[in-house]
Amino acid sequence: MSFLIKPDLHASYPVVQYAKGSWIVDNSGKRYLDGCSGAVTCNLGHGVQEVIDSLKEQLDFVSFVYRS
């Protein structure tokens, strides 16, 4: 069994229409449980207004800082 870490740039993938809570919905209406996370990240869910408000407020000060 082999695993692809990088996507095949020539393949066709579903297109995200929207996300809410722990679910992502593609343009055909299919729902996917968003169980992804990476090092130093945590999936808080999509559309959490408190998180959105905090992000918008922080963007007034700085939009990106390299983590290293």
XYZ file of C-alpha atoms in Angstrom:
68
model
C 0.000 0.000 0.000
C 1.344 3.437 -0.859
C 0.254 6.835 0.361
C 0.364 10.123 -1.512
C 1.460 13.054 0.577
C 1.192 15.585 -2.226
C -1.938 15.774 -4.379
C -1.834 14.789 -8.034
C -2.050 18.170 -9.768
C -3.568 16.544 -12.847
C -6.371 14.757 -10.980
C -9.903 16.047 -10.479
C -10.976 16.582 -6.872
C -14.246 17.608 -5.210
C -14.746 21.359 -4.839
C -15.708 22.662 -1.403
C -18.947 24.633 -1.451
C -19.060 25.461 2.271
C -18.196 24.151 5.725
C -20.010 24.304 9.063
C -18.980 22.766 12.342
C -17.077 19.543 11.662
C -18.486 19.055 8.162
C -17.303 20.117 4.718
C -19.816 19.988 1.857
C -18.768 19.766 -1.781
C -20.516 21.264 -4.794
C -22.508 18.048 -5.342
C -23.862 18.149 -1.769
C -21.704 15.298 -0.444
C -20.679 15.787 3.204
C -17.204 14.970 4.544
C -16.286 14.787 8.207
C -13.350 17.167 8.604
C -11.003 15.136 10.769
C -7.791 16.807 9.617
C -5.265 18.434 11.872
C -1.557 18.900 11.737
C 1.266 19.535 14.123
C 0.454 22.433 16.439
C -3.109 22.720 15.135
C -6.513 21.715 16.381
C -9.719 21.474 14.378
C -12.129 23.811 16.158
C -14.830 23.467 13.528
C -15.961 25.750 10.749
C -18.161 28.790 11.205
C -17.492 29.252 14.932
C -18.373 32.930 15.304
C -16.099 33.533 18.315
C -13.101 32.231 16.329
C -14.070 34.242 13.235
C -14.393 37.445 15.276
C -10.994 36.875 16.923
C -9.326 36.230 13.561
C -10.815 39.379 12.046
C -9.656 41.438 15.023
C -6.120 40.022 14.832
C -5.874 40.749 11.088
C -5.982 44.469 11.896
C -2.587 44.015 13.577
C -0.738 41.343 11.595
C -1.804 38.843 8.943
C 1.137 36.433 8.975
C 4.144 35.543 11.110
C 6.449 32.661 10.222
C 6.189 30.207 13.091
C 9.900 29.381 13.277
